[in-house]
Amino acid sequence: MSSCCGLPFLECVYCLVCGRWVWKKLLYTAGNESKNWGTATAAEFEPVPRMCRYILAVYEEDLRNPIWAPPGGYGMNPDWVVLRRSYEETQGRVSPYLIYLDQDNADIVLLIRGLNLAKESDYLVLLDNKLGQTKFDGGYVHNGLLRAAQWVFDAESEILRELIERHPSYTLTFAGHSLGAGAVALLAMLVIQNRGHLGNIERNRIRCFAIAPARCVSLNLAVRYADIINSVALQDTCTLDEKRLQDPRRLYAPGRLYHIIVRKPFRFGTIPPKVRTAVPVDGRFEHLVLSCNFFSDHSIIWIERESQRALDLMMETERIMEIPAQQRMERQVSLAREHSEEYKAALQRAVALDVPEAYSPSSYGTFDEINEEGDNCSSSRTELPFVSSKRRKENWDDLAGRLFDIDESGQMELKK
């Protein structure tokens, strides 16, 4: 009798567990993950839908006779395509890509397409990684994606150098989707570390747009390169587990994040898209939720559509406000200053959370320089001059104990 009385309770528990699973896996919208972030502006978000269209163009075999063009076309001049690499040419080392000289926007663009479900080589690149397998610039990166990025850098550095020297005022942009997004993020980091191979191009002329990127860099690198790399996610989700932040090997989405919100909980259909942005540390996107909208949220076609809708709304708002041209220019300068301050605050936050190897880049905009023998040196790294007010101040004895050991003769020697 007593066991029978417990059956309804067990059924209720079972129903609650099943309901929670359905909520998390099928109905989860990830609309609240970035609720405390700032709102993106049209000026900073303008390249995103354009880069999405450019990435889509990599899928075309002939840009003069496109098959998959979105409404309005790709916005590319076929005569400005510098080169195109297929799977046969890359030998499966990396997904197909192209280099485009965007003369309308004074930009040299390298674009890498996303994962091809029918290509075994793409899976081999994605699965070529173990936790903590590959170190890079004081952090950890995805091994397969780093090898793909290195292959592209070795193959195309001369062409990129020629284009940069021929167009000294142009920016250098890397963009990719999914698997390609992780590759271009690491490619941008390689370029930063090897700027001498590209004619010492200034750091502020290099940028990257990673659309729905694979997790590819450790947290310290994700934050430190946030002035270069921009990740775009549509209804993605993130982790708030601070214990994971202490694992230096764990990989995350890179750079500054742009979160496009098109759905809210308990709402049918979509809402007018909103874009929030930040350089988060403890609220950084980590994984995708396998919901009923997973494939559309990760699709480059859908991201291009929603990002363009979001940009149109931003532009309409600015037109309604009738912002004068001079004020728009002042706003762009102010926006750059705000991004710089937010970037520094994120680095400070990383130090306060004891994220391993969380230091700032040099004020000259470089990380590890390459010496004559090709080895990395750390002379350009600078420690952040601030710590959290909640952390205990460290005196000289504590610092000496942390950095030095006492040998048998009583002499101090630097810890290895």
Coordinates of C-alpha atoms in Angstrom, one line a residue:
M1 CA 0.0 0.0 0.0
S2 CA 2.8 2.4 1.0
S3 CA 4.7 1.7 -2.2
C4 CA 1.7 2.3 -4.3
C5 CA 1.2 5.7 -2.6
G6 CA 4.7 6.7 -3.7
L7 CA 4.0 6.0 -7.4
P8 CA 2.2 9.3 -8.1
F9 CA 5.1 11.2 -6.5
L10 CA 7.6 9.4 -8.7
E11 CA 5.5 10.1 -11.8
C12 CA 5.4 13.8 -10.9
V13 CA 9.2 13.8 -10.5
Y14 CA 9.6 12.0 -13.8
C15 CA 7.3 14.5 -15.6
L16 CA 9.3 17.4 -14.2
V17 CA 12.6 16.0 -15.3
C18 CA 11.2 15.3 -18.8
G19 CA 9.7 18.8 -18.9
R20 CA 13.0 20.3 -18.0
W21 CA 14.7 18.4 -20.7
V22 CA 12.2 19.5 -23.3
W23 CA 12.6 23.1 -22.1
K24 CA 16.4 23.0 -22.4
K25 CA 16.6 21.0 -25.6
L26 CA 13.6 22.0 -27.6
L27 CA 12.2 25.3 -26.3
Y28 CA 15.3 27.1 -25.1
T29 CA 15.7 30.5 -26.8
A30 CA 18.9 31.9 -25.1
G31 CA 17.4 35.4 -25.1
N32 CA 18.5 36.3 -21.6
E33 CA 22.2 35.3 -21.9
S34 CA 23.2 38.8 -22.9
K35 CA 20.6 40.9 -21.1
N36 CA 23.2 43.0 -19.3
W37 CA 25.2 43.7 -22.4
G38 CA 25.2 47.0 -24.4
T39 CA 23.3 47.5 -27.6
A40 CA 25.3 47.4 -30.8
T41 CA 25.2 50.4 -33.2
A42 CA 24.8 50.5 -36.9
A43 CA 28.4 51.8 -37.4
E44 CA 30.0 48.8 -35.7
F45 CA 27.6 46.2 -37.0
E46 CA 27.5 47.3 -40.6
P47 CA 30.2 44.8 -41.9
V48 CA 28.4 41.7 -40.4
P49 CA 25.7 41.1 -43.0
R50 CA 28.1 42.1 -45.8
M51 CA 30.6 39.5 -44.6
C52 CA 27.9 36.9 -44.4
R53 CA 27.1 37.5 -48.0
Y54 CA 30.8 37.4 -49.0
I55 CA 31.1 34.0 -47.1
L56 CA 28.1 32.7 -49.0
A57 CA 29.8 33.6 -52.3
V58 CA 32.6 31.1 -51.5
Y59 CA 30.0 28.4 -52.1
E60 CA 29.5 29.5 -55.7
E61 CA 31.6 28.0 -58.4
D62 CA 31.0 31.0 -60.8
L63 CA 30.1 34.4 -59.3
R64 CA 29.1 35.6 -62.7
N65 CA 26.3 33.0 -62.8
P66 CA 25.4 32.6 -59.2
I67 CA 23.0 29.9 -58.0
W68 CA 22.6 30.5 -54.3
A69 CA 22.6 34.3 -54.2
P70 CA 20.6 35.9 -51.4
P71 CA 18.1 38.7 -52.2
G72 CA 20.0 41.6 -53.6
G73 CA 23.0 39.4 -54.6
Y74 CA 26.4 39.1 -53.0
G75 CA 27.4 42.6 -53.6
M76 CA 30.7 41.5 -55.0
N77 CA 32.5 42.4 -58.3
P78 CA 33.8 39.1 -59.9
D79 CA 36.7 41.1 -61.4
W80 CA 37.9 41.9 -57.9
V81 CA 38.3 38.2 -56.8
V82 CA 42.1 37.7 -56.4
L83 CA 42.1 34.0 -56.0
R84 CA 40.0 31.0 -55.1
R85 CA 41.0 27.7 -53.5
S86 CA 39.0 24.5 -53.8
Y87 CA 39.2 21.3 -51.7
E88 CA 41.5 19.8 -54.4
E89 CA 43.9 22.7 -54.1
T90 CA 43.9 22.8 -50.3
Q91 CA 44.2 18.9 -50.2
G92 CA 41.6 18.9 -47.4
R93 CA 43.9 20.9 -45.1
V94 CA 41.2 23.7 -44.9
S95 CA 37.8 24.4 -46.3
P96 CA 37.6 26.3 -49.6
Y97 CA 38.4 30.0 -49.4
L98 CA 38.9 33.1 -51.6
I99 CA 40.7 36.4 -51.4
Y100 CA 38.6 39.4 -52.5
L101 CA 39.9 43.0 -53.1
D102 CA 36.9 45.0 -51.9
Q103 CA 37.6 48.4 -53.5
D104 CA 34.2 49.8 -52.6
N105 CA 35.1 49.5 -48.9
A106 CA 38.9 49.8 -49.1
D107 CA 39.3 46.3 -47.7
I108 CA 41.4 43.1 -48.4
V109 CA 39.2 40.2 -47.4
L110 CA 40.0 36.5 -47.0
L111 CA 36.9 34.4 -46.6
I112 CA 36.6 30.7 -45.5
R113 CA 33.4 28.7 -45.9
G114 CA 31.9 26.5 -43.2
L115 CA 31.8 22.8 -42.6
N116 CA 30.8 20.6 -45.5
L117 CA 28.8 17.7 -44.1
A118 CA 29.8 15.5 -47.1
K119 CA 33.6 16.1 -46.7
E120 CA 35.6 13.8 -44.5
S121 CA 38.5 16.2 -44.4
D122 CA 36.4 18.8 -42.7
Y123 CA 35.5 16.4 -39.9
L124 CA 39.2 15.5 -39.6
V125 CA 40.1 19.1 -39.0
L126 CA 37.3 19.6 -36.5
L127 CA 38.1 16.4 -34.5
D128 CA 41.9 17.0 -34.6
N129 CA 42.0 18.3 -31.0
K130 CA 42.5 17.1 -27.4
L131 CA 42.1 19.1 -24.2
G132 CA 45.2 21.1 -23.7
Q133 CA 46.9 19.7 -26.8
T134 CA 48.2 22.9 -28.4
K135 CA 49.7 26.0 -26.7
F136 CA 49.7 29.3 -28.5
D137 CA 50.8 32.8 -27.2
G138 CA 50.4 31.9 -23.5
G139 CA 47.1 30.1 -24.0
Y140 CA 45.5 27.1 -25.7
V141 CA 44.0 26.7 -29.1
H142 CA 42.2 24.1 -31.2
N143 CA 44.9 22.0 -32.9
G144 CA 43.2 21.2 -36.1
L145 CA 42.0 24.7 -36.7
L146 CA 45.5 26.1 -35.9
R147 CA 47.0 23.8 -38.5
A148 CA 44.4 24.9 -41.1
A149 CA 45.1 28.5 -40.3
Q150 CA 48.9 27.9 -40.6
W151 CA 48.4 26.2 -44.0
V152 CA 46.5 29.3 -45.3
F153 CA 49.1 31.7 -43.9
D154 CA 52.0 29.8 -45.4
A155 CA 50.2 29.5 -48.8
E156 CA 48.9 33.1 -49.1
S157 CA 51.2 35.4 -47.1
E158 CA 53.0 36.5 -50.2
I159 CA 49.8 37.4 -52.0
L160 CA 48.5 39.3 -48.9
R161 CA 51.8 41.1 -48.5
E162 CA 51.6 42.3 -52.2
L163 CA 48.0 43.5 -51.8
I164 CA 48.8 45.3 -48.5
E165 CA 51.9 47.1 -50.1
R166 CA 49.8 48.0 -53.2
H167 CA 47.0 49.4 -51.1
P168 CA 48.6 50.9 -47.9
S169 CA 45.3 52.4 -46.7
Y170 CA 43.2 49.3 -47.0
T171 CA 42.2 47.2 -44.0
L172 CA 42.8 43.5 -43.8
T173 CA 39.8 41.4 -42.9
F174 CA 39.3 37.7 -42.2
A175 CA 35.8 36.2 -42.2
G176 CA 34.4 32.7 -42.0
H177 CA 31.5 30.7 -40.8
S178 CA 31.4 27.7 -38.4
L179 CA 34.5 25.7 -39.0
G180 CA 35.9 28.5 -41.2
A181 CA 35.2 31.0 -38.5
G182 CA 37.5 29.2 -36.1
A183 CA 40.1 29.0 -38.9
V184 CA 40.0 32.7 -39.6
A185 CA 40.1 33.6 -35.9
L186 CA 43.4 31.7 -35.5
L187 CA 44.6 33.0 -38.8
A188 CA 44.1 36.6 -37.6
M189 CA 46.1 35.7 -34.4
L190 CA 48.9 34.2 -36.6
V191 CA 49.0 37.4 -38.6
I192 CA 49.2 39.5 -35.4
Q193 CA 52.1 37.4 -34.3
N194 CA 53.9 37.5 -37.7
R195 CA 53.1 41.0 -39.0
G196 CA 56.6 41.3 -40.3
H197 CA 55.7 38.7 -43.0
L198 CA 52.9 41.1 -44.2
G199 CA 55.0 44.3 -44.4
N200 CA 54.5 45.2 -40.7
I201 CA 50.8 46.1 -41.2
E202 CA 49.5 48.0 -38.3
R203 CA 47.4 46.1 -35.7
N204 CA 44.5 48.5 -36.0
R205 CA 44.1 47.7 -39.7
I206 CA 43.5 44.0 -39.0
R207 CA 40.1 42.6 -38.1
C208 CA 38.2 39.3 -38.1
F209 CA 34.5 38.4 -38.2
A210 CA 33.8 34.9 -37.0
I211 CA 30.2 33.9 -37.8
A212 CA 28.9 31.2 -35.5
P213 CA 32.4 30.1 -34.7
A214 CA 33.6 26.8 -33.3
R215 CA 35.2 26.9 -29.9
C216 CA 38.8 27.5 -30.7
V217 CA 40.8 29.5 -28.1
S218 CA 41.2 29.5 -24.3
L219 CA 39.6 32.3 -22.3
N220 CA 42.7 34.4 -21.9
L221 CA 43.2 34.5 -25.7
A222 CA 39.5 35.1 -26.3
V223 CA 39.7 38.3 -24.2
R224 CA 43.1 39.5 -25.2
Y225 CA 42.3 39.4 -29.0
A226 CA 38.9 41.0 -28.6
D227 CA 40.2 44.2 -30.2
I228 CA 40.7 42.3 -33.4
I229 CA 38.2 39.4 -33.5
N230 CA 34.4 39.8 -33.5
S231 CA 32.2 36.7 -33.0
V232 CA 28.6 36.7 -34.1
A233 CA 26.0 34.3 -32.6
L234 CA 22.3 34.0 -33.4
Q235 CA 20.4 32.8 -30.3
D236 CA 23.5 31.0 -29.0
T237 CA 24.1 30.3 -25.3
C238 CA 26.9 30.6 -22.8
T239 CA 28.2 29.2 -19.6
L240 CA 28.1 30.9 -16.2
D241 CA 30.1 28.2 -14.4
E242 CA 33.0 30.1 -12.8
K243 CA 34.8 26.8 -12.1
R244 CA 35.3 26.3 -15.8
L245 CA 37.0 29.7 -16.0
Q246 CA 39.9 28.3 -14.0
D247 CA 40.7 25.6 -16.5
P248 CA 43.3 27.2 -18.9
R249 CA 42.8 24.5 -21.4
R250 CA 39.1 25.0 -22.0
L251 CA 38.2 26.5 -25.3
Y252 CA 35.7 29.3 -26.0
A253 CA 34.4 31.5 -28.8
P254 CA 36.9 34.2 -29.6
G255 CA 36.9 38.0 -29.3
R256 CA 34.1 40.5 -28.9
L257 CA 30.7 38.9 -29.1
Y258 CA 27.6 40.1 -31.0
H259 CA 24.5 38.3 -29.9
I260 CA 21.5 38.6 -32.3
I261 CA 18.2 38.0 -30.5
V262 CA 15.2 37.1 -32.6
R263 CA 13.2 35.0 -30.1
K264 CA 12.0 35.3 -26.5
P265 CA 10.7 32.6 -24.1
F266 CA 7.0 32.0 -24.3
R267 CA 6.7 34.0 -27.5
F268 CA 5.6 32.4 -30.8
G269 CA 7.4 33.4 -33.9
T270 CA 10.3 35.9 -34.1
I271 CA 10.6 39.4 -32.8
P272 CA 12.4 42.4 -34.4
P273 CA 16.0 41.4 -34.1
K274 CA 18.1 43.1 -31.4
V275 CA 21.9 43.0 -31.3
R276 CA 23.8 43.1 -28.0
T277 CA 27.5 43.3 -27.7
A278 CA 30.2 43.0 -25.1
V279 CA 33.7 41.6 -24.3
P280 CA 32.5 39.2 -21.6
V281 CA 34.7 37.0 -19.4
D282 CA 32.5 34.9 -17.0
G283 CA 29.5 35.1 -19.4
R284 CA 31.3 34.0 -22.5
F285 CA 29.5 31.9 -25.1
E286 CA 30.6 28.3 -24.9
H287 CA 28.2 25.9 -26.6
L288 CA 25.2 25.5 -28.8
V289 CA 21.9 24.1 -27.4
L290 CA 20.4 21.4 -29.5
S291 CA 17.0 23.0 -29.8
C292 CA 14.4 22.8 -32.5
N293 CA 16.0 26.0 -34.0
F294 CA 19.5 24.7 -33.9
F295 CA 20.1 24.3 -37.6
S296 CA 18.5 27.6 -38.6
D297 CA 20.4 29.5 -35.8
H298 CA 23.7 28.1 -37.0
S299 CA 23.0 28.5 -40.8
I300 CA 24.9 31.3 -42.5
I301 CA 21.9 32.0 -44.7
W302 CA 19.7 32.6 -41.7
I303 CA 22.3 34.6 -39.9
E304 CA 22.8 36.8 -42.9
R305 CA 19.0 37.4 -43.1
E306 CA 18.6 38.3 -39.4
S307 CA 21.8 40.4 -39.3
Q308 CA 20.6 42.4 -42.3
R309 CA 17.2 42.9 -40.6
A310 CA 18.9 44.1 -37.5
L311 CA 21.1 46.5 -39.4
D312 CA 18.1 47.9 -41.3
L313 CA 16.3 48.6 -38.0
M314 CA 19.4 50.3 -36.6
M315 CA 19.7 52.5 -39.7
E316 CA 16.0 53.3 -39.6
T317 CA 16.3 54.4 -36.0
E318 CA 19.2 56.6 -36.8
R319 CA 17.3 58.2 -39.7
I320 CA 14.3 58.8 -37.4
M321 CA 16.7 60.5 -35.0
E322 CA 18.1 62.5 -37.9
I323 CA 21.7 62.4 -36.6
P324 CA 23.8 65.0 -38.4
A325 CA 26.9 63.8 -40.2
Q326 CA 29.3 65.6 -37.8
Q327 CA 27.6 64.0 -34.8
R328 CA 27.8 60.6 -36.5
M329 CA 31.6 61.1 -36.9
E330 CA 31.9 62.1 -33.3
R331 CA 29.8 59.1 -32.3
Q332 CA 32.2 56.8 -34.2
V333 CA 35.1 58.3 -32.3
S334 CA 33.2 57.9 -29.0
L335 CA 32.3 54.3 -29.9
A336 CA 36.0 53.4 -30.5
R337 CA 36.8 54.9 -27.2
E338 CA 34.1 53.0 -25.5
H339 CA 35.2 49.7 -27.1
S340 CA 38.7 50.4 -25.9
E341 CA 37.6 51.0 -22.4
E342 CA 35.4 47.9 -22.4
Y343 CA 38.3 45.9 -23.8
K344 CA 40.5 47.0 -20.9
A345 CA 37.8 46.4 -18.4
A346 CA 37.4 42.8 -19.7
L347 CA 41.1 42.2 -19.3
Q348 CA 40.9 43.6 -15.8
R349 CA 38.0 41.3 -15.1
A350 CA 40.0 38.3 -16.3
V351 CA 42.8 39.2 -13.9
A352 CA 40.3 39.6 -11.0
L353 CA 38.9 36.2 -11.8
D354 CA 42.4 34.6 -11.8
V355 CA 42.0 33.5 -15.4
P356 CA 45.5 32.0 -16.2
E357 CA 47.8 34.1 -18.4
A358 CA 45.3 37.0 -18.5
Y359 CA 47.6 40.0 -19.3
S360 CA 47.2 42.8 -21.7
P361 CA 49.0 43.3 -25.0
S362 CA 51.7 45.9 -25.4
S363 CA 50.6 49.5 -25.8
Y364 CA 52.2 49.4 -29.3
G365 CA 49.6 46.8 -30.4
T366 CA 51.8 43.7 -30.7
F367 CA 52.0 40.5 -28.8
D368 CA 55.0 38.1 -29.3
E369 CA 57.4 39.4 -31.8
I370 CA 59.4 36.9 -33.9
N371 CA 63.1 37.0 -33.4
E372 CA 65.7 36.3 -36.1
E373 CA 65.7 32.6 -35.3
G374 CA 62.0 32.4 -35.7
D375 CA 61.3 31.7 -32.0
N376 CA 58.7 33.5 -30.0
C377 CA 59.9 35.9 -27.3
S378 CA 57.7 37.4 -24.6
S379 CA 59.3 40.9 -24.3
S380 CA 56.2 42.6 -25.7
R381 CA 53.9 41.2 -22.9
T382 CA 52.9 43.5 -20.1
E383 CA 51.1 42.6 -16.9
L384 CA 48.0 44.5 -16.1
P385 CA 48.7 47.2 -13.5
F386 CA 45.5 46.6 -11.6
V387 CA 43.9 43.9 -9.6
S388 CA 40.4 43.4 -8.1
S389 CA 39.8 45.4 -4.9
K390 CA 38.5 42.2 -3.4
R391 CA 41.8 40.5 -3.7
R392 CA 44.4 40.7 -1.0
K393 CA 47.3 43.0 -1.7
E394 CA 50.6 41.1 -2.1
N395 CA 53.7 42.2 -0.2
W396 CA 57.3 41.7 -1.2
D397 CA 57.8 38.5 0.8
D398 CA 54.7 36.9 -0.8
L399 CA 55.8 38.0 -4.3
A400 CA 59.4 36.7 -3.7
G401 CA 58.0 33.4 -2.4
R402 CA 55.8 33.0 -5.5
L403 CA 58.6 33.7 -8.0
F404 CA 61.7 32.3 -6.3
D405 CA 62.9 29.1 -4.6
I406 CA 65.7 28.8 -2.0
D407 CA 68.4 26.3 -3.0
E408 CA 70.5 24.2 -0.6
S409 CA 73.1 27.0 -0.2
G410 CA 70.4 29.5 0.8
Q411 CA 70.5 31.4 -2.5
M412 CA 67.4 32.5 -4.3
E413 CA 66.8 31.2 -7.7
L414 CA 63.9 31.9 -10.2
K415 CA 61.3 29.2 -10.3
K416 CA 61.1 27.3 -13.6

